[in-house]
Amino acid sequence: MAELEIYRPGDEFDPSRPTATESAAQIDLKGVGELETAGVIDSKFGAVMLLRHADEAGGPRSCLSFIKRFDQPTLRISGWSCQGDALPARRAAISCMLDHLVLLTAGKDPKLAELFAHAELKRGGCASATPSAAPADWVTGVENPRWRRGI
């Protein structure tokens, strides 16, 4: 199961609103608890923030949410994935999903065309998104080290 949303906000867009708040609003949080960071992944669009439900950290039914915001053009790519048996596989599934995005037409929006053109130059292919090919470090790792949580 997975979901991908590409959203071109209008006047309702609030750039001061925290990214995690946007992601939480997209996920059905009834009785689930709050979200916590689950690291970042590198994609052809740059670093993408990952989130997960705090009480489902790494469980067999846990999913990862992701969100990437752009200011110019105003664009948000977000969604979630439950694909894979463990968090590294879910991270790889999200990376692969983002890698397969292509722009069919930009209409008359040159900034959107430029964003996707630059992203295509950074396409890595799903083989580079596998957990064994891209070992996590303390910054991009799934688990939050003590010093990153401020403890």
Short mmCIF file of N, CA and C in Angstrom, two decimals:
data_model
loop_
_atom_site.label_atom_id
_atom_site.label_comp_id
_atom_site.label_asym_id
_atom_site.label_seq_id
_atom_site.Cartn_x
_atom_site.Cartn_y
_atom_site.Cartn_z
N MET A 1 0.84 -1.17 0.00
CA MET A 1 0.00 0.00 0.00
C MET A 1 0.89 1.23 0.00
N ALA A 2 0.51 2.19 -0.80
CA ALA A 2 1.25 3.44 -0.87
C ALA A 2 0.35 4.53 -1.42
N GLU A 3 0.73 5.76 -1.15
CA GLU A 3 0.01 6.90 -1.69
C GLU A 3 1.02 7.98 -2.03
N LEU A 4 0.80 8.64 -3.15
CA LEU A 4 1.65 9.73 -3.59
C LEU A 4 0.76 10.89 -3.99
N GLU A 5 1.08 12.07 -3.49
CA GLU A 5 0.31 13.26 -3.82
C GLU A 5 1.27 14.35 -4.29
N ILE A 6 0.96 14.92 -5.43
CA ILE A 6 1.69 16.08 -5.94
C ILE A 6 0.70 17.22 -5.90
N TYR A 7 1.01 18.21 -5.10
CA TYR A 7 0.04 19.27 -4.80
C TYR A 7 0.63 20.63 -5.16
N ARG A 8 -0.10 21.38 -5.96
CA ARG A 8 0.26 22.76 -6.29
C ARG A 8 -0.64 23.68 -5.50
N PRO A 9 -0.19 24.13 -4.32
CA PRO A 9 -1.05 24.95 -3.47
C PRO A 9 -1.34 26.31 -4.09
N GLY A 10 -2.46 26.85 -3.67
CA GLY A 10 -2.86 28.19 -4.09
C GLY A 10 -2.73 29.16 -2.95
N ASP A 11 -3.72 30.00 -2.77
CA ASP A 11 -3.69 31.02 -1.72
C ASP A 11 -3.73 30.44 -0.31
N GLU A 12 -4.18 29.19 -0.18
CA GLU A 12 -4.27 28.58 1.15
C GLU A 12 -2.91 28.14 1.68
N PHE A 13 -1.88 28.16 0.85
CA PHE A 13 -0.55 27.71 1.25
C PHE A 13 0.06 28.66 2.29
N ASP A 14 0.54 28.09 3.37
CA ASP A 14 1.19 28.86 4.43
C ASP A 14 2.62 28.36 4.59
N PRO A 15 3.62 29.07 4.02
CA PRO A 15 5.00 28.59 4.09
C PRO A 15 5.55 28.54 5.50
N SER A 16 4.92 29.22 6.46
CA SER A 16 5.40 29.20 7.84
C SER A 16 4.91 27.97 8.60
N ARG A 17 3.96 27.24 8.03
CA ARG A 17 3.43 26.04 8.69
C ARG A 17 4.49 24.94 8.66
N PRO A 18 4.78 24.31 9.81
CA PRO A 18 5.80 23.27 9.85
C PRO A 18 5.47 22.10 8.93
N THR A 19 6.48 21.55 8.29
CA THR A 19 6.30 20.44 7.37
C THR A 19 5.69 19.23 8.06
N ALA A 20 6.10 18.94 9.28
CA ALA A 20 5.56 17.79 10.01
C ALA A 20 4.07 17.95 10.26
N THR A 21 3.62 19.18 10.49
CA THR A 21 2.20 19.44 10.69
C THR A 21 1.42 19.12 9.42
N GLU A 22 1.97 19.48 8.26
CA GLU A 22 1.32 19.16 6.99
C GLU A 22 1.18 17.66 6.82
N SER A 23 2.24 16.94 7.11
CA SER A 23 2.22 15.49 6.94
C SER A 23 1.23 14.85 7.90
N ALA A 24 1.19 15.32 9.13
CA ALA A 24 0.26 14.77 10.12
C ALA A 24 -1.18 15.00 9.69
N ALA A 25 -1.44 16.12 9.05
CA ALA A 25 -2.79 16.42 8.60
C ALA A 25 -3.23 15.47 7.49
N GLN A 26 -2.28 14.91 6.75
CA GLN A 26 -2.62 14.02 5.65
C GLN A 26 -2.89 12.59 6.11
N ILE A 27 -2.33 12.22 7.25
CA ILE A 27 -2.46 10.86 7.73
C ILE A 27 -3.61 10.78 8.72
N ASP A 28 -4.39 9.73 8.64
CA ASP A 28 -5.48 9.55 9.58
C ASP A 28 -4.88 9.22 10.94
N LEU A 29 -4.96 10.15 11.87
CA LEU A 29 -4.32 9.98 13.16
C LEU A 29 -5.28 9.58 14.27
N LYS A 30 -6.47 9.12 13.95
CA LYS A 30 -7.45 8.77 14.97
C LYS A 30 -6.90 7.65 15.86
N GLY A 31 -6.60 7.99 17.10
CA GLY A 31 -6.14 7.00 18.05
C GLY A 31 -4.75 6.45 17.82
N VAL A 32 -4.00 7.01 16.90
CA VAL A 32 -2.70 6.45 16.57
C VAL A 32 -1.58 7.10 17.37
N GLY A 33 -1.70 8.35 17.71
CA GLY A 33 -0.63 9.03 18.44
C GLY A 33 0.09 10.01 17.53
N GLU A 34 1.18 10.55 18.04
CA GLU A 34 1.88 11.58 17.29
C GLU A 34 2.94 11.00 16.37
N LEU A 35 3.39 11.84 15.44
CA LEU A 35 4.43 11.45 14.49
C LEU A 35 5.79 11.80 15.05
N GLU A 36 6.79 11.01 14.64
CA GLU A 36 8.17 11.31 14.98
C GLU A 36 8.99 11.19 13.70
N THR A 37 10.13 11.84 13.69
CA THR A 37 10.98 11.76 12.51
C THR A 37 11.52 10.35 12.37
N ALA A 38 11.72 9.96 11.14
CA ALA A 38 12.26 8.63 10.83
C ALA A 38 13.44 8.76 9.88
N GLY A 39 14.15 9.87 9.99
CA GLY A 39 15.31 10.09 9.15
C GLY A 39 14.96 10.84 7.88
N VAL A 40 15.90 10.87 6.96
CA VAL A 40 15.71 11.47 5.66
C VAL A 40 16.27 10.52 4.62
N ILE A 41 15.78 10.65 3.42
CA ILE A 41 16.35 9.91 2.30
C ILE A 41 16.78 10.91 1.25
N ASP A 42 17.76 10.52 0.48
CA ASP A 42 18.18 11.34 -0.63
C ASP A 42 17.42 10.87 -1.86
N SER A 43 16.90 11.81 -2.61
CA SER A 43 16.16 11.48 -3.81
C SER A 43 16.62 12.41 -4.93
N LYS A 44 16.08 12.20 -6.10
CA LYS A 44 16.44 13.09 -7.19
C LYS A 44 15.93 14.51 -6.95
N PHE A 45 15.03 14.67 -6.00
CA PHE A 45 14.51 15.99 -5.63
C PHE A 45 15.25 16.57 -4.42
N GLY A 46 16.28 15.89 -3.96
CA GLY A 46 17.02 16.32 -2.78
C GLY A 46 16.58 15.55 -1.56
N ALA A 47 16.93 16.06 -0.39
CA ALA A 47 16.59 15.38 0.86
C ALA A 47 15.08 15.41 1.09
N VAL A 48 14.54 14.26 1.47
CA VAL A 48 13.11 14.11 1.73
C VAL A 48 12.94 13.63 3.17
N MET A 49 12.14 14.36 3.93
CA MET A 49 11.90 14.02 5.33
C MET A 49 10.93 12.84 5.44
N LEU A 50 11.27 11.90 6.34
CA LEU A 50 10.42 10.76 6.62
C LEU A 50 9.85 10.89 8.03
N LEU A 51 8.63 10.43 8.19
CA LEU A 51 7.96 10.45 9.50
C LEU A 51 7.28 9.10 9.71
N ARG A 52 7.08 8.75 10.97
CA ARG A 52 6.35 7.53 11.31
C ARG A 52 5.57 7.79 12.59
N HIS A 53 4.59 6.95 12.86
CA HIS A 53 3.83 7.05 14.10
C HIS A 53 4.74 6.61 15.25
N ALA A 54 4.79 7.39 16.30
CA ALA A 54 5.71 7.14 17.41
C ALA A 54 5.47 5.79 18.07
N ASP A 55 4.23 5.35 18.15
CA ASP A 55 3.93 4.10 18.83
C ASP A 55 4.03 2.88 17.93
N GLU A 56 4.38 3.06 16.66
CA GLU A 56 4.51 1.94 15.73
C GLU A 56 5.92 1.81 15.20
N ALA A 57 6.89 2.34 15.88
CA ALA A 57 8.27 2.39 15.39
C ALA A 57 8.80 1.02 14.98
N GLY A 58 8.80 0.79 13.68
CA GLY A 58 9.40 -0.42 13.14
C GLY A 58 8.54 -1.66 13.22
N GLY A 59 7.31 -1.53 13.67
CA GLY A 59 6.44 -2.69 13.78
C GLY A 59 6.07 -3.24 12.42
N PRO A 60 5.52 -4.46 12.39
CA PRO A 60 5.20 -5.09 11.12
C PRO A 60 4.14 -4.36 10.31
N ARG A 61 3.32 -3.54 10.97
CA ARG A 61 2.26 -2.84 10.25
C ARG A 61 2.56 -1.35 10.12
N SER A 62 3.76 -0.94 10.48
CA SER A 62 4.08 0.48 10.45
C SER A 62 4.32 0.95 9.01
N CYS A 63 4.00 2.19 8.78
CA CYS A 63 4.19 2.81 7.48
C CYS A 63 5.08 4.04 7.67
N LEU A 64 5.66 4.49 6.58
CA LEU A 64 6.44 5.71 6.60
C LEU A 64 5.73 6.76 5.76
N SER A 65 5.72 7.96 6.28
CA SER A 65 5.18 9.11 5.57
C SER A 65 6.36 9.92 5.06
N PHE A 66 6.19 10.63 3.97
CA PHE A 66 7.25 11.48 3.45
C PHE A 66 6.67 12.78 2.94
N ILE A 67 7.52 13.81 2.93
CA ILE A 67 7.08 15.10 2.43
C ILE A 67 8.28 15.89 1.94
N LYS A 68 8.11 16.53 0.80
CA LYS A 68 9.13 17.42 0.23
C LYS A 68 8.41 18.65 -0.29
N ARG A 69 8.82 19.82 0.22
CA ARG A 69 8.20 21.08 -0.19
C ARG A 69 9.19 21.90 -1.00
N PHE A 70 8.67 22.58 -2.01
CA PHE A 70 9.45 23.50 -2.83
C PHE A 70 8.80 24.86 -2.77
N ASP A 71 9.65 25.89 -2.70
CA ASP A 71 9.13 27.26 -2.70
C ASP A 71 8.95 27.79 -4.12
N GLN A 72 9.89 27.48 -5.01
CA GLN A 72 9.82 27.94 -6.40
C GLN A 72 10.10 26.78 -7.32
N PRO A 73 9.13 26.24 -7.99
CA PRO A 73 7.72 26.58 -7.95
C PRO A 73 7.09 26.09 -6.65
N THR A 74 5.97 26.67 -6.29
CA THR A 74 5.26 26.24 -5.10
C THR A 74 4.68 24.85 -5.38
N LEU A 75 5.22 23.87 -4.66
CA LEU A 75 4.87 22.48 -4.94
C LEU A 75 5.14 21.65 -3.70
N ARG A 76 4.32 20.64 -3.47
CA ARG A 76 4.54 19.69 -2.38
C ARG A 76 4.36 18.29 -2.93
N ILE A 77 5.36 17.45 -2.68
CA ILE A 77 5.28 16.03 -3.01
C ILE A 77 5.25 15.29 -1.68
N SER A 78 4.20 14.52 -1.45
CA SER A 78 4.07 13.85 -0.17
C SER A 78 3.33 12.54 -0.35
N GLY A 79 3.29 11.77 0.71
CA GLY A 79 2.56 10.52 0.68
C GLY A 79 3.05 9.59 1.77
N TRP A 80 2.80 8.31 1.59
CA TRP A 80 3.21 7.30 2.56
C TRP A 80 3.36 5.97 1.85
N SER A 81 4.08 5.05 2.52
CA SER A 81 4.26 3.71 1.98
C SER A 81 4.33 2.71 3.12
N CYS A 82 3.69 1.59 2.91
CA CYS A 82 3.76 0.48 3.86
C CYS A 82 4.46 -0.71 3.20
N GLN A 83 5.06 -0.50 2.05
CA GLN A 83 5.71 -1.57 1.30
C GLN A 83 7.01 -1.98 1.99
N GLY A 84 7.24 -3.26 2.08
CA GLY A 84 8.46 -3.78 2.68
C GLY A 84 8.21 -4.35 4.05
N ASP A 85 9.12 -5.25 4.46
CA ASP A 85 8.98 -5.92 5.75
C ASP A 85 9.60 -5.15 6.90
N ALA A 86 10.51 -4.24 6.60
CA ALA A 86 11.21 -3.50 7.65
C ALA A 86 11.40 -2.06 7.19
N LEU A 87 11.80 -1.20 8.10
CA LEU A 87 11.97 0.22 7.77
C LEU A 87 12.97 0.46 6.64
N PRO A 88 14.10 -0.23 6.56
CA PRO A 88 15.00 0.02 5.42
C PRO A 88 14.34 -0.28 4.08
N ALA A 89 13.51 -1.32 4.02
CA ALA A 89 12.80 -1.64 2.78
C ALA A 89 11.75 -0.59 2.46
N ARG A 90 11.10 -0.04 3.49
CA ARG A 90 10.10 1.01 3.26
C ARG A 90 10.77 2.29 2.77
N ARG A 91 11.94 2.59 3.34
CA ARG A 91 12.71 3.75 2.89
C ARG A 91 13.08 3.60 1.42
N ALA A 92 13.52 2.40 1.04
CA ALA A 92 13.90 2.13 -0.35
C ALA A 92 12.69 2.23 -1.28
N ALA A 93 11.52 1.79 -0.82
CA ALA A 93 10.31 1.86 -1.64
C ALA A 93 9.93 3.31 -1.91
N ILE A 94 10.05 4.17 -0.90
CA ILE A 94 9.74 5.58 -1.10
C ILE A 94 10.74 6.22 -2.05
N SER A 95 12.01 5.92 -1.87
CA SER A 95 13.04 6.46 -2.75
C SER A 95 12.79 6.05 -4.20
N CYS A 96 12.42 4.80 -4.39
CA CYS A 96 12.14 4.29 -5.74
C CYS A 96 10.90 4.96 -6.33
N MET A 97 9.88 5.15 -5.52
CA MET A 97 8.66 5.81 -5.98
C MET A 97 8.97 7.22 -6.48
N LEU A 98 9.77 7.96 -5.71
CA LEU A 98 10.12 9.32 -6.10
C LEU A 98 11.00 9.32 -7.35
N ASP A 99 11.87 8.33 -7.46
CA ASP A 99 12.77 8.25 -8.61
C ASP A 99 12.02 8.03 -9.92
N HIS A 100 10.86 7.40 -9.83
CA HIS A 100 10.09 7.12 -11.04
C HIS A 100 9.18 8.27 -11.49
N LEU A 101 9.11 9.33 -10.71
CA LEU A 101 8.28 10.47 -11.12
C LEU A 101 8.89 11.18 -12.31
N VAL A 102 8.08 11.43 -13.31
CA VAL A 102 8.52 12.21 -14.47
C VAL A 102 7.44 13.25 -14.78
N LEU A 103 7.86 14.33 -15.36
CA LEU A 103 6.94 15.39 -15.74
C LEU A 103 6.53 15.19 -17.18
N LEU A 104 5.24 15.06 -17.41
CA LEU A 104 4.75 14.90 -18.77
C LEU A 104 4.58 16.25 -19.45
N THR A 105 4.07 17.22 -18.72
CA THR A 105 3.93 18.57 -19.26
C THR A 105 3.94 19.56 -18.11
N ALA A 106 4.53 20.71 -18.37
CA ALA A 106 4.57 21.77 -17.35
C ALA A 106 3.62 22.90 -17.70
N GLY A 107 2.86 22.73 -18.76
CA GLY A 107 1.99 23.82 -19.19
C GLY A 107 2.84 25.02 -19.55
N LYS A 108 2.55 26.14 -18.95
CA LYS A 108 3.34 27.35 -19.20
C LYS A 108 4.11 27.75 -17.94
N ASP A 109 4.58 26.74 -17.20
CA ASP A 109 5.30 27.00 -15.96
C ASP A 109 6.77 26.61 -16.13
N PRO A 110 7.64 27.55 -16.49
CA PRO A 110 9.05 27.22 -16.71
C PRO A 110 9.77 26.77 -15.44
N LYS A 111 9.35 27.25 -14.27
CA LYS A 111 10.01 26.85 -13.02
C LYS A 111 9.72 25.39 -12.71
N LEU A 112 8.52 24.92 -13.01
CA LEU A 112 8.19 23.52 -12.81
C LEU A 112 9.00 22.64 -13.76
N ALA A 113 9.08 23.05 -15.01
CA ALA A 113 9.88 22.30 -15.99
C ALA A 113 11.35 22.25 -15.57
N GLU A 114 11.87 23.36 -15.06
CA GLU A 114 13.26 23.40 -14.60
C GLU A 114 13.49 22.49 -13.40
N LEU A 115 12.55 22.48 -12.46
CA LEU A 115 12.67 21.62 -11.28
C LEU A 115 12.80 20.16 -11.69
N PHE A 116 11.92 19.70 -12.57
CA PHE A 116 11.96 18.30 -12.99
C PHE A 116 13.16 18.00 -13.89
N ALA A 117 13.58 18.97 -14.70
CA ALA A 117 14.77 18.77 -15.54
C ALA A 117 16.01 18.57 -14.67
N HIS A 118 16.17 19.39 -13.65
CA HIS A 118 17.31 19.24 -12.74
C HIS A 118 17.21 17.93 -11.95
N ALA A 119 16.01 17.55 -11.58
CA ALA A 119 15.82 16.30 -10.84
C ALA A 119 16.20 15.10 -11.71
N GLU A 120 15.86 15.14 -12.99
CA GLU A 120 16.20 14.03 -13.88
C GLU A 120 17.70 13.81 -13.97
N LEU A 121 18.47 14.88 -13.87
CA LEU A 121 19.92 14.75 -13.91
C LEU A 121 20.45 14.00 -12.68
N LYS A 122 19.67 13.98 -11.61
CA LYS A 122 20.09 13.33 -10.36
C LYS A 122 19.47 11.95 -10.18
N ARG A 123 18.73 11.48 -11.17
CA ARG A 123 18.06 10.18 -11.04
C ARG A 123 19.09 9.10 -10.79
N GLY A 124 18.86 8.30 -9.74
CA GLY A 124 19.82 7.27 -9.37
C GLY A 124 19.38 5.87 -9.72
N GLY A 125 18.13 5.67 -9.97
CA GLY A 125 17.64 4.32 -10.22
C GLY A 125 17.34 3.62 -8.91
N CYS A 126 16.43 2.69 -8.95
CA CYS A 126 16.02 1.99 -7.73
C CYS A 126 17.12 1.11 -7.18
N ALA A 127 18.05 0.67 -7.99
CA ALA A 127 19.13 -0.17 -7.48
C ALA A 127 19.94 0.58 -6.43
N SER A 128 20.08 1.91 -6.60
CA SER A 128 20.85 2.67 -5.62
C SER A 128 20.04 2.97 -4.37
N ALA A 129 18.76 2.65 -4.39
CA ALA A 129 17.91 2.92 -3.23
C ALA A 129 17.79 1.72 -2.30
N THR A 130 18.41 0.60 -2.66
CA THR A 130 18.31 -0.56 -1.80
C THR A 130 19.08 -0.34 -0.52
N PRO A 131 18.61 -0.89 0.59
CA PRO A 131 19.27 -0.65 1.87
C PRO A 131 20.73 -1.07 1.88
N SER A 132 21.09 -2.14 1.18
CA SER A 132 22.47 -2.59 1.21
C SER A 132 23.38 -1.68 0.41
N ALA A 133 22.86 -0.99 -0.60
CA ALA A 133 23.68 -0.12 -1.43
C ALA A 133 23.87 1.25 -0.81
N ALA A 134 22.99 1.65 0.10
CA ALA A 134 23.08 2.96 0.70
C ALA A 134 22.99 2.84 2.22
N PRO A 135 24.08 2.46 2.88
CA PRO A 135 24.01 2.30 4.33
C PRO A 135 23.69 3.61 5.02
N ALA A 136 22.88 3.54 6.04
CA ALA A 136 22.47 4.73 6.77
C ALA A 136 23.57 5.16 7.73
N ASP A 137 23.69 6.46 7.90
CA ASP A 137 24.61 6.98 8.90
C ASP A 137 23.78 7.58 10.03
N TRP A 138 24.41 8.26 10.96
CA TRP A 138 23.67 8.78 12.11
C TRP A 138 22.71 9.89 11.73
N VAL A 139 22.89 10.51 10.56
CA VAL A 139 21.98 11.57 10.14
C VAL A 139 20.78 10.99 9.41
N THR A 140 21.01 10.05 8.51
CA THR A 140 19.91 9.52 7.68
C THR A 140 19.36 8.21 8.20
N GLY A 141 19.92 7.67 9.27
CA GLY A 141 19.48 6.40 9.80
C GLY A 141 18.04 6.44 10.29
N VAL A 142 17.42 5.27 10.34
CA VAL A 142 16.03 5.16 10.75
C VAL A 142 15.87 5.48 12.23
N GLU A 143 16.75 4.96 13.05
CA GLU A 143 16.64 5.18 14.49
C GLU A 143 17.23 6.53 14.86
N ASN A 144 16.68 7.15 15.88
CA ASN A 144 17.14 8.45 16.34
C ASN A 144 18.20 8.28 17.41
N PRO A 145 19.45 8.61 17.11
CA PRO A 145 20.48 8.54 18.15
C PRO A 145 20.16 9.52 19.27
N ARG A 146 20.71 9.28 20.46
CA ARG A 146 20.43 10.11 21.62
C ARG A 146 20.74 11.57 21.34
N TRP A 147 21.87 11.88 20.70
CA TRP A 147 22.25 13.29 20.53
C TRP A 147 21.37 14.01 19.52
N ARG A 148 20.75 13.28 18.59
CA ARG A 148 19.87 13.94 17.63
C ARG A 148 18.54 14.31 18.27
N ARG A 149 18.12 13.60 19.29
CA ARG A 149 16.88 13.90 19.97
C ARG A 149 17.05 14.96 21.03
N GLY A 150 18.28 15.41 21.26
CA GLY A 150 18.52 16.45 22.24
C GLY A 150 18.59 15.95 23.66
N ILE A 151 18.80 14.66 23.84
CA ILE A 151 18.89 14.10 25.19
C ILE A 151 20.33 14.13 25.65
#
